[in-house]
Short mmCIF file of C-alpha atoms and ligand atoms in Angstrom, two decimals:
data_model
loop_
_atom_site.label_atom_id
_atom_site.label_comp_id
_atom_site.label_asym_id
_atom_site.label_seq_id
_atom_site.Cartn_x
_atom_site.Cartn_y
_atom_site.Cartn_z
CA UNK W 542 -31.70 -32.16 57.16
CA UNK W 543 -29.66 -29.67 55.21
CA UNK W 544 -30.98 -27.35 52.49
CA UNK W 545 -29.85 -24.24 50.63
CA UNK W 546 -32.18 -21.29 50.54
CA UNK W 547 -32.13 -18.22 48.35
CA UNK W 548 -33.14 -15.87 51.15
CA UNK W 549 -33.34 -12.84 48.88
CA UNK W 550 -31.60 -11.84 45.63
CA UNK W 551 -27.82 -12.44 45.78
CA UNK W 552 -28.04 -14.17 49.15
CA UNK W 553 -27.92 -17.94 49.55
CA UNK W 554 -27.72 -19.54 52.98
CA UNK W 555 -27.36 -23.05 54.40
CA UNK W 556 -30.40 -23.90 56.51
CA UNK W 557 -31.71 -26.85 58.47
CA UNK W 558 -35.25 -27.92 57.63
CA UNK W 559 -37.50 -30.62 59.04
CA UNK W 560 -37.60 -34.02 57.36
CA UNK W 561 -40.39 -34.41 54.79
CA UNK W 562 -43.56 -36.24 55.80
CA UNK W 563 -44.01 -39.91 54.93
CA UNK W 564 -45.29 -40.28 51.34
CA UNK W 565 -49.09 -40.28 51.11
CA UNK W 566 -51.21 -41.92 48.40
CA UNK W 567 -49.66 -41.31 44.97
CA UNK W 568 -46.48 -39.83 46.45
CA UNK W 569 -42.85 -40.90 46.70
CA UNK W 570 -40.10 -39.93 49.12
CA UNK W 571 -36.85 -39.34 47.20
CA UNK W 572 -33.24 -38.64 47.99
CA UNK W 573 -31.80 -35.83 45.86
CA UNK W 574 -28.39 -36.76 44.40
CA UNK W 575 -27.68 -34.14 41.70
CA UNK W 576 -29.08 -30.70 40.90
CA UNK W 577 -28.57 -28.89 37.59
CA UNK W 578 -28.34 -25.10 37.62
CA UNK W 579 -29.91 -23.08 34.82
CA UNK W 580 -30.82 -19.58 33.67
CA UNK W 581 -33.92 -19.61 35.87
CA UNK W 582 -31.71 -20.07 38.95
CA UNK W 583 -29.36 -17.31 37.77
CA UNK W 584 -32.39 -15.04 37.17
CA UNK W 585 -33.72 -15.84 40.65
CA UNK W 586 -30.34 -15.11 42.19
CA UNK W 587 -30.08 -11.78 40.38
CA UNK W 588 -33.68 -10.85 41.27
CA UNK W 589 -34.66 -10.77 37.58
CA UNK W 590 -37.22 -13.58 37.48
CA UNK W 591 -40.78 -12.26 37.69
CA UNK W 592 -42.31 -15.58 38.89
CA UNK W 593 -39.62 -16.16 41.54
CA UNK W 594 -40.59 -15.41 45.16
CA UNK W 595 -38.32 -15.32 48.22
CA UNK W 596 -37.22 -16.94 50.43
CA UNK W 597 -37.03 -19.99 48.18
CA UNK W 598 -35.22 -23.35 48.15
CA UNK W 599 -34.26 -23.55 44.46
CA UNK W 600 -33.58 -26.68 42.39
CA UNK W 601 -35.77 -27.97 39.57
CA UNK W 602 -33.31 -30.07 37.50
CA UNK W 603 -33.05 -33.17 39.63
CA UNK W 604 -31.52 -36.63 39.58
CA UNK W 605 -33.10 -38.54 42.47
CA UNK W 606 -33.37 -41.99 44.08
CA UNK W 607 -36.67 -43.33 45.38
CA UNK W 608 -36.56 -44.14 49.12
CA UNK W 609 -40.20 -45.02 49.83
CA UNK W 610 -43.56 -44.90 48.10
CA UNK W 611 -47.07 -44.19 49.34
CA UNK W 612 -50.26 -46.15 48.87
CA UNK W 613 -51.19 -47.07 45.32
CA UNK W 614 -47.82 -46.22 43.75
CA UNK W 615 -46.71 -48.90 41.30
CA UNK W 616 -44.74 -46.83 38.74
CA UNK W 617 -41.63 -46.56 40.95
CA UNK W 618 -40.16 -48.49 43.87
CA UNK W 619 -37.37 -47.90 46.42
CA UNK W 620 -33.95 -47.87 44.77
CA UNK W 621 -35.16 -46.57 41.39
CA UNK W 622 -33.13 -43.73 39.84
CA UNK W 623 -35.30 -41.03 38.30
CA UNK W 624 -35.43 -37.68 36.59
CA UNK W 625 -38.04 -35.29 37.97
CA UNK W 626 -40.61 -33.49 35.83
CA UNK W 627 -40.70 -30.34 37.99
CA UNK W 628 -43.94 -28.88 36.64
CA UNK W 629 -46.61 -29.35 39.28
CA UNK W 630 -50.06 -29.25 37.70
CA UNK W 631 -53.52 -29.25 39.26
CA UNK W 632 -55.06 -32.04 37.09
CA UNK W 633 -58.39 -30.14 37.23
CA UNK W 634 -58.20 -27.05 35.02
CA UNK W 635 -59.18 -26.86 31.36
CA UNK W 636 -55.54 -27.21 30.17
CA UNK W 637 -54.86 -30.23 32.39
CA UNK W 638 -58.12 -31.91 31.38
CA UNK W 639 -57.06 -31.64 27.73
CA UNK W 640 -53.58 -33.03 28.41
CA UNK W 641 -51.74 -29.69 28.27
CA UNK W 642 -50.18 -30.30 31.68
CA UNK W 643 -47.21 -28.07 30.74
CA UNK W 644 -49.40 -24.98 30.77
CA UNK W 645 -51.71 -25.80 33.68
CA UNK W 646 -53.57 -22.66 34.73
CA UNK W 647 -52.40 -23.25 38.32
CA UNK W 648 -48.90 -24.33 37.34
CA UNK W 649 -46.01 -24.27 39.81
CA UNK W 650 -42.41 -25.10 38.91
CA UNK W 651 -40.50 -26.68 41.78
CA UNK W 652 -37.78 -24.37 43.03
CA UNK W 653 -39.37 -21.33 41.40
CA UNK W 654 -42.95 -20.87 42.64
CA UNK W 655 -42.60 -23.41 45.48
CA UNK W 656 -39.61 -24.95 47.25
CA UNK W 657 -37.44 -27.20 45.12
CA UNK W 658 -34.80 -29.86 45.43
CA UNK W 659 -31.76 -28.14 46.91
CA UNK W 660 -32.07 -30.33 50.00
CA UNK W 661 -31.41 -33.95 50.97
CA UNK W 662 -34.87 -35.49 50.71
CA UNK W 663 -38.30 -34.47 49.48
CA UNK W 664 -41.77 -35.87 48.75
CA UNK W 665 -43.03 -35.64 45.18
CA UNK W 666 -46.03 -36.90 43.22
CA UNK W 667 -44.86 -40.31 41.92
CA UNK W 668 -46.32 -39.48 38.49
CA UNK W 669 -43.62 -36.78 38.13
CA UNK W 670 -40.79 -39.33 38.37
CA UNK W 671 -39.26 -40.77 35.19
CA UNK W 672 -37.12 -43.87 35.70
CA UNK W 673 -33.93 -44.97 34.04
CA UNK W 674 -31.99 -48.14 34.82
CA UNK W 675 -28.94 -46.89 32.90
CA UNK W 676 -28.45 -43.14 33.32
CA UNK W 677 -26.30 -41.60 36.02
CA UNK W 678 -27.84 -39.12 38.48
CA UNK W 679 -25.96 -36.39 36.64
CA UNK W 680 -27.53 -37.36 33.31
CA UNK W 681 -30.94 -37.57 34.99
CA UNK W 682 -30.49 -33.99 36.24
CA UNK W 683 -29.90 -32.85 32.65
CA UNK W 684 -33.15 -34.28 31.27
CA UNK W 685 -35.30 -31.25 32.19
CA UNK W 686 -33.15 -28.79 30.23
CA UNK W 687 -33.32 -31.11 27.23
CA UNK W 688 -37.09 -31.36 27.63
CA UNK W 689 -37.46 -27.63 26.93
CA UNK W 690 -35.82 -28.02 23.51
CA UNK W 691 -37.66 -31.26 22.83
CA UNK W 692 -41.03 -29.57 23.35
CA UNK W 693 -40.07 -26.49 21.29
CA UNK W 694 -39.12 -28.67 18.32
CA UNK W 695 -42.23 -30.79 18.77
CA UNK W 696 -44.31 -27.59 18.47
CA UNK W 697 -42.83 -26.79 15.01
CA UNK W 698 -42.40 -30.38 13.79
CA UNK W 699 -39.61 -29.79 11.22
CA UNK W 700 -39.39 -32.22 8.31
CA UNK W 701 -36.11 -33.77 7.08
CA UNK W 702 -35.90 -31.57 3.97
CA UNK W 703 -36.53 -28.32 5.86
CA UNK W 704 -34.19 -25.68 7.28
CA UNK W 705 -34.34 -24.89 10.99
CA UNK W 706 -32.79 -21.69 12.30
CA UNK W 707 -32.11 -21.61 16.05
CA UNK W 708 -31.47 -18.10 17.36
CA UNK W 709 -29.56 -18.04 20.66
CA UNK W 710 -27.02 -20.75 21.55
CA UNK W 711 -27.36 -20.69 25.34
CA UNK W 712 -28.35 -23.91 27.15
CA UNK W 713 -31.95 -23.63 25.93
CA UNK W 714 -30.84 -23.07 22.33
CA UNK W 715 -28.48 -26.05 22.64
CA UNK W 716 -31.34 -28.24 23.81
CA UNK W 717 -33.37 -27.10 20.78
CA UNK W 718 -30.39 -27.95 18.51
CA UNK W 719 -30.22 -31.52 19.88
CA UNK W 720 -33.81 -32.20 18.80
CA UNK W 721 -33.67 -30.20 15.56
CA UNK W 722 -30.76 -32.43 14.46
CA UNK W 723 -32.68 -35.60 15.32
CA UNK W 724 -35.44 -34.65 12.86
CA UNK W 725 -32.92 -34.72 9.99
CA UNK W 726 -33.68 -31.08 9.14
CA UNK W 727 -30.74 -28.87 8.16
CA UNK W 728 -29.89 -26.87 11.29
CA UNK W 729 -28.42 -23.38 11.29
CA UNK W 730 -27.55 -21.51 14.49
CA UNK W 731 -27.35 -17.74 14.98
CA UNK W 732 -25.96 -15.79 17.95
CA UNK W 733 -24.28 -12.49 18.80
CA UNK W 734 -21.57 -14.34 20.67
CA UNK W 735 -18.90 -16.13 18.65
CA UNK W 736 -17.69 -18.18 21.62
CA UNK W 737 -21.15 -19.76 21.85
CA UNK W 738 -21.17 -20.43 18.08
CA UNK W 739 -17.71 -22.02 18.30
CA UNK W 740 -19.08 -24.40 20.96
CA UNK W 741 -21.93 -25.38 18.63
CA UNK W 742 -19.55 -26.05 15.72
CA UNK W 743 -16.98 -27.95 17.77
CA UNK W 744 -19.08 -29.85 20.30
CA UNK W 745 -22.45 -30.23 18.59
CA UNK W 746 -21.32 -30.80 15.04
CA UNK W 747 -23.38 -27.98 13.50
CA UNK W 748 -21.53 -26.72 10.43
CA UNK W 749 -23.59 -23.64 9.62
CA UNK W 750 -23.54 -20.83 12.15
CA UNK W 751 -24.24 -17.12 11.66
CA UNK W 752 -22.64 -14.46 13.81
CA UNK W 753 -25.10 -11.59 13.83
CA UNK W 754 -24.59 -7.96 14.63
CA UNK W 755 -28.23 -7.27 13.74
CA UNK W 756 -27.15 -5.17 10.74
CA UNK W 757 -28.89 -7.16 7.99
CA UNK W 758 -25.74 -9.07 6.94
CA UNK W 759 -27.10 -12.10 8.78
CA UNK W 760 -30.14 -12.19 6.49
CA UNK W 761 -27.86 -12.37 3.42
CA UNK W 762 -25.96 -15.26 4.99
CA UNK W 763 -29.20 -17.08 5.84
CA UNK W 764 -30.41 -16.50 2.30
CA UNK W 765 -27.24 -18.17 0.93
CA UNK W 766 -27.47 -21.11 3.31
CA UNK W 767 -31.12 -21.81 2.41
CA UNK W 768 -31.01 -21.34 -1.38
CA UNK W 769 -32.91 -18.09 -1.08
CA UNK W 770 -35.84 -19.70 0.76
CA UNK W 771 -35.01 -18.68 4.36
CA UNK W 772 -35.87 -20.94 7.29
CA UNK W 773 -38.97 -23.15 7.31
CA UNK W 774 -38.75 -23.20 11.09
CA UNK W 775 -37.23 -20.49 13.29
CA UNK W 776 -36.86 -21.12 17.02
CA UNK W 777 -35.99 -18.03 19.04
CA UNK W 778 -34.18 -19.03 22.25
CA UNK W 779 -32.68 -15.64 23.08
CA UNK W 780 -35.20 -14.17 25.54
CA UNK W 781 -34.53 -10.85 23.75
CA UNK W 782 -37.62 -8.92 22.65
CA UNK W 783 -35.49 -7.30 19.97
CA UNK W 784 -34.54 -10.66 18.49
CA UNK W 785 -38.09 -11.99 18.89
CA UNK W 786 -39.55 -8.97 17.07
CA UNK W 787 -37.07 -9.44 14.24
CA UNK W 788 -37.24 -13.24 14.00
CA UNK W 789 -40.20 -13.27 11.58
CA UNK W 790 -37.97 -11.84 8.86
CA UNK W 791 -35.89 -15.06 8.91
CA UNK W 792 -38.94 -17.24 8.16
CA UNK W 793 -39.62 -18.77 4.75
CA UNK W 794 -43.05 -18.26 3.19
CA UNK W 795 -45.54 -20.45 5.10
CA UNK W 796 -42.88 -20.91 7.80
CA UNK W 797 -43.29 -21.47 11.54
CA UNK W 798 -41.76 -19.41 14.34
CA UNK W 799 -41.47 -20.77 17.90
CA UNK W 800 -40.76 -18.51 20.86
CA UNK W 801 -39.07 -20.71 23.45
CA UNK W 802 -37.15 -17.82 25.02
CA UNK W 803 -39.18 -15.62 27.35
CA UNK W 804 -39.42 -11.84 27.60
CA UNK W 805 -41.45 -9.50 29.80
CA UNK W 806 -41.23 -6.80 27.15
CA UNK W 807 -43.62 -6.31 24.24
CA UNK W 808 -42.73 -8.02 20.97
CA UNK W 809 -43.81 -6.17 17.81
CA UNK W 810 -43.50 -6.68 14.08
CA UNK W 811 -44.92 -5.43 10.81
CA UNK W 812 -47.99 -7.56 10.18
CA UNK W 813 -48.83 -7.11 6.50
CA UNK W 814 -45.37 -7.36 4.89
CA UNK W 815 -43.99 -10.20 7.04
CA UNK W 816 -46.57 -12.17 9.03
CA UNK W 817 -49.51 -11.89 6.66
CA UNK W 818 -47.73 -11.92 3.30
CA UNK W 819 -45.78 -15.02 4.24
CA UNK W 820 -48.72 -16.58 6.12
CA UNK W 821 -46.52 -17.42 9.09
CA UNK W 822 -47.50 -19.58 12.04
CA UNK W 823 -46.44 -18.22 15.44
CA UNK W 824 -46.09 -20.68 18.33
CA UNK W 825 -45.26 -20.37 22.02
CA UNK W 826 -43.48 -23.20 23.84
CA UNK W 827 -43.76 -23.61 27.59
CA UNK W 828 -42.07 -26.28 29.71
CA UNK W 829 -42.56 -29.84 28.46
CA UNK W 830 -44.82 -32.88 28.74
CA UNK W 831 -44.34 -36.21 30.53
CA UNK W 832 -43.70 -38.16 27.28
CA UNK W 833 -40.82 -35.78 26.49
CA UNK W 834 -39.01 -36.99 29.64
CA UNK W 835 -39.43 -40.66 28.73
CA UNK W 836 -38.30 -40.00 25.15
CA UNK W 837 -35.17 -38.10 26.25
CA UNK W 838 -34.15 -40.78 28.75
CA UNK W 839 -34.38 -43.37 25.96
CA UNK W 840 -32.38 -41.17 23.53
CA UNK W 841 -29.55 -40.78 26.08
CA UNK W 842 -29.68 -44.50 26.95
CA UNK W 843 -29.40 -45.37 23.24
CA UNK W 844 -26.44 -43.00 22.75
CA UNK W 845 -28.36 -40.72 20.39
CA UNK W 846 -27.83 -37.72 22.68
CA UNK W 847 -24.32 -37.33 24.08
CA UNK W 848 -24.49 -35.58 27.45
CA UNK W 849 -20.71 -35.18 27.79
CA UNK W 850 -20.33 -31.73 26.19
CA UNK W 851 -23.15 -30.40 28.34
CA UNK W 852 -21.78 -30.74 31.85
CA UNK W 853 -18.99 -28.20 32.21
CA UNK W 854 -18.89 -27.38 35.95
CA UNK W 855 -19.37 -29.17 39.27
CA UNK W 856 -19.71 -28.22 42.92
CA UNK W 857 -20.57 -30.06 46.11
CA UNK W 858 -23.41 -28.94 48.35
CA UNK W 859 -21.19 -26.91 50.67
CA UNK W 860 -19.16 -25.36 47.85
CA UNK W 861 -22.21 -24.32 45.82
CA UNK W 862 -22.81 -21.01 47.59
CA UNK W 863 -19.31 -19.70 46.84
CA UNK W 864 -19.10 -21.21 43.32
CA UNK W 865 -22.50 -20.00 42.14
CA UNK W 866 -21.59 -16.35 41.39
CA UNK W 867 -18.66 -17.49 39.18
CA UNK W 868 -21.11 -19.42 36.94
CA UNK W 869 -22.77 -16.12 36.03
CA UNK W 870 -19.67 -15.02 34.16
CA UNK W 871 -19.82 -15.93 30.46
CA UNK W 872 -16.00 -16.16 30.23
CA UNK W 873 -16.09 -19.26 32.46
CA UNK W 874 -17.85 -21.03 29.56
CA UNK W 875 -20.56 -22.56 31.74
CA UNK W 876 -23.13 -24.63 29.91
CA UNK W 877 -24.42 -26.73 32.81
CA UNK W 878 -23.17 -26.68 36.38
CA UNK W 879 -24.14 -29.67 38.52
CA UNK W 880 -24.37 -29.70 42.31
CA UNK W 881 -23.82 -32.96 44.22
CA UNK W 882 -25.86 -33.34 47.38
N1 LIG E 1394 -39.93 -22.14 27.18
C1 LIG E 1394 -39.59 -22.48 28.39
O1 LIG E 1394 -40.31 -23.20 29.06
C2 LIG E 1394 -38.28 -22.02 28.94
C3 LIG E 1394 -37.65 -22.74 29.96
C4 LIG E 1394 -36.43 -22.30 30.45
C5 LIG E 1394 -35.87 -21.14 29.95
N2 LIG E 1394 -36.53 -20.44 28.96
C6 LIG E 1394 -36.00 -19.19 28.40
O2 LIG E 1394 -35.11 -19.48 27.33
C7 LIG E 1394 -34.28 -18.32 27.12
C8 LIG E 1394 -32.84 -18.75 26.91
O3 LIG E 1394 -32.30 -19.32 28.10
P1 LIG E 1394 -30.74 -19.62 28.21
O4 LIG E 1394 -30.51 -20.16 29.58
O5 LIG E 1394 -30.28 -20.42 27.05
O6 LIG E 1394 -30.18 -18.11 28.13
P2 LIG E 1394 -28.76 -17.52 27.74
O7 LIG E 1394 -28.80 -16.09 28.11
O8 LIG E 1394 -27.68 -18.40 28.30
O9 LIG E 1394 -28.67 -17.66 26.15
C9 LIG E 1394 -29.25 -16.72 25.27
C10 LIG E 1394 -28.38 -16.64 24.02
O10 LIG E 1394 -29.01 -15.74 23.10
C11 LIG E 1394 -28.04 -14.89 22.54
N3 LIG E 1394 -28.69 -13.64 22.10
C12 LIG E 1394 -29.19 -12.64 22.87
N4 LIG E 1394 -29.72 -11.67 22.10
C13 LIG E 1394 -29.56 -12.07 20.82
C14 LIG E 1394 -29.88 -11.49 19.57
N5 LIG E 1394 -30.49 -10.30 19.48
N6 LIG E 1394 -29.57 -12.18 18.43
C15 LIG E 1394 -28.93 -13.38 18.51
N7 LIG E 1394 -28.58 -13.96 19.67
C16 LIG E 1394 -28.89 -13.32 20.82
C17 LIG E 1394 -27.02 -14.68 23.65
O11 LIG E 1394 -25.75 -14.28 23.13
C18 LIG E 1394 -26.98 -16.07 24.30
O12 LIG E 1394 -25.99 -16.91 23.74
C19 LIG E 1394 -34.51 -17.41 28.32
O13 LIG E 1394 -35.40 -16.38 27.93
C20 LIG E 1394 -35.18 -18.32 29.31
O14 LIG E 1394 -36.01 -17.61 30.22
C21 LIG E 1394 -37.69 -20.88 28.45
ZN1 LIG E 1395 -33.86 -25.22 34.24
ZN1 LIG E 1396 -54.21 -27.54 35.75
#
């Protein structure tokens, strides 16, 4: 069957691979219909993702159809349409035993640390499949991106009368915004890029955005928008160590800061005047949990999350290799590109 492999940075190729084995106990054989492309794939392509190894079949945002199930599987059956939770966990380590499957000590993300779904068929643990009877394959492929924002907001648990500042309006920031809005908290979005802020105002109905040049003017604007209190919850979705080091200064006293963006560089801040004086809570957010997938599917089914603004670009399996480099260009306005298998 056909597959696409990232042989090395900047080099995709069409390959033929053997059919997957028949599903064993607890497994399901699925047909991949749609694949979402995200920053992780772009990072892998550019050779900038530290956990990415080559050669690799990418693809972790998947809308799939169940073809067959192995012994003991009752949660899904042939014909079911599912979203895939692409975080493979060992079920044995201390994190897994306590239910923190998102940060398993032996974690592997499909398509990043092991081969993913850019192929026709694959075998997956059935417990990683989340069914919907209503969503399209395209919507199912979007669920994983939304899960990242869902988990980040869950970490900070904003209340309806609080202010949430989301820094960074890329796809991950947008997924955070979806869930911040659902809490009823007042959501403010900050970015360096006005095109991204315009998208948030026009397509996501967020009135208050702050264009920052990092010169301190943004703090004045935040102060005005929050009645001088600053943000109860700040979620940094930039992946910039500079922004992450600075983000504490946007927090209200007794506020919470979530780092959902990821950096390899050190993050540093003045402890006594900002962290200690304000008694801030600092939280990491990694991947997502199984209940996040079920919740998101229900929210889309109920019309509470509109997936239409999200999907901006499409390609078929054969066209993907030539289209992919164009999606790296910010001027093409890509939010989510979807590949049809
Ligand atoms: N927590 C997780 O499990 C998880 C999962 C996937 C991705 N991520 C991470 O989330 C981050 C964001 O991903 P993305 O795909 O949305 O990236 P992106 O590059 O598309 O978006 C980042 C946004 O931040 C803005 N930005 C950069 N520096 C800034 C600054 N100093 N101040 C204000 N805005 C700034 C950029 O203009 C851009 O709009 C990345 O670091 C990615 O690795 C985390
Ligand atoms: Zn992704
Ligand atoms: Zn584990």
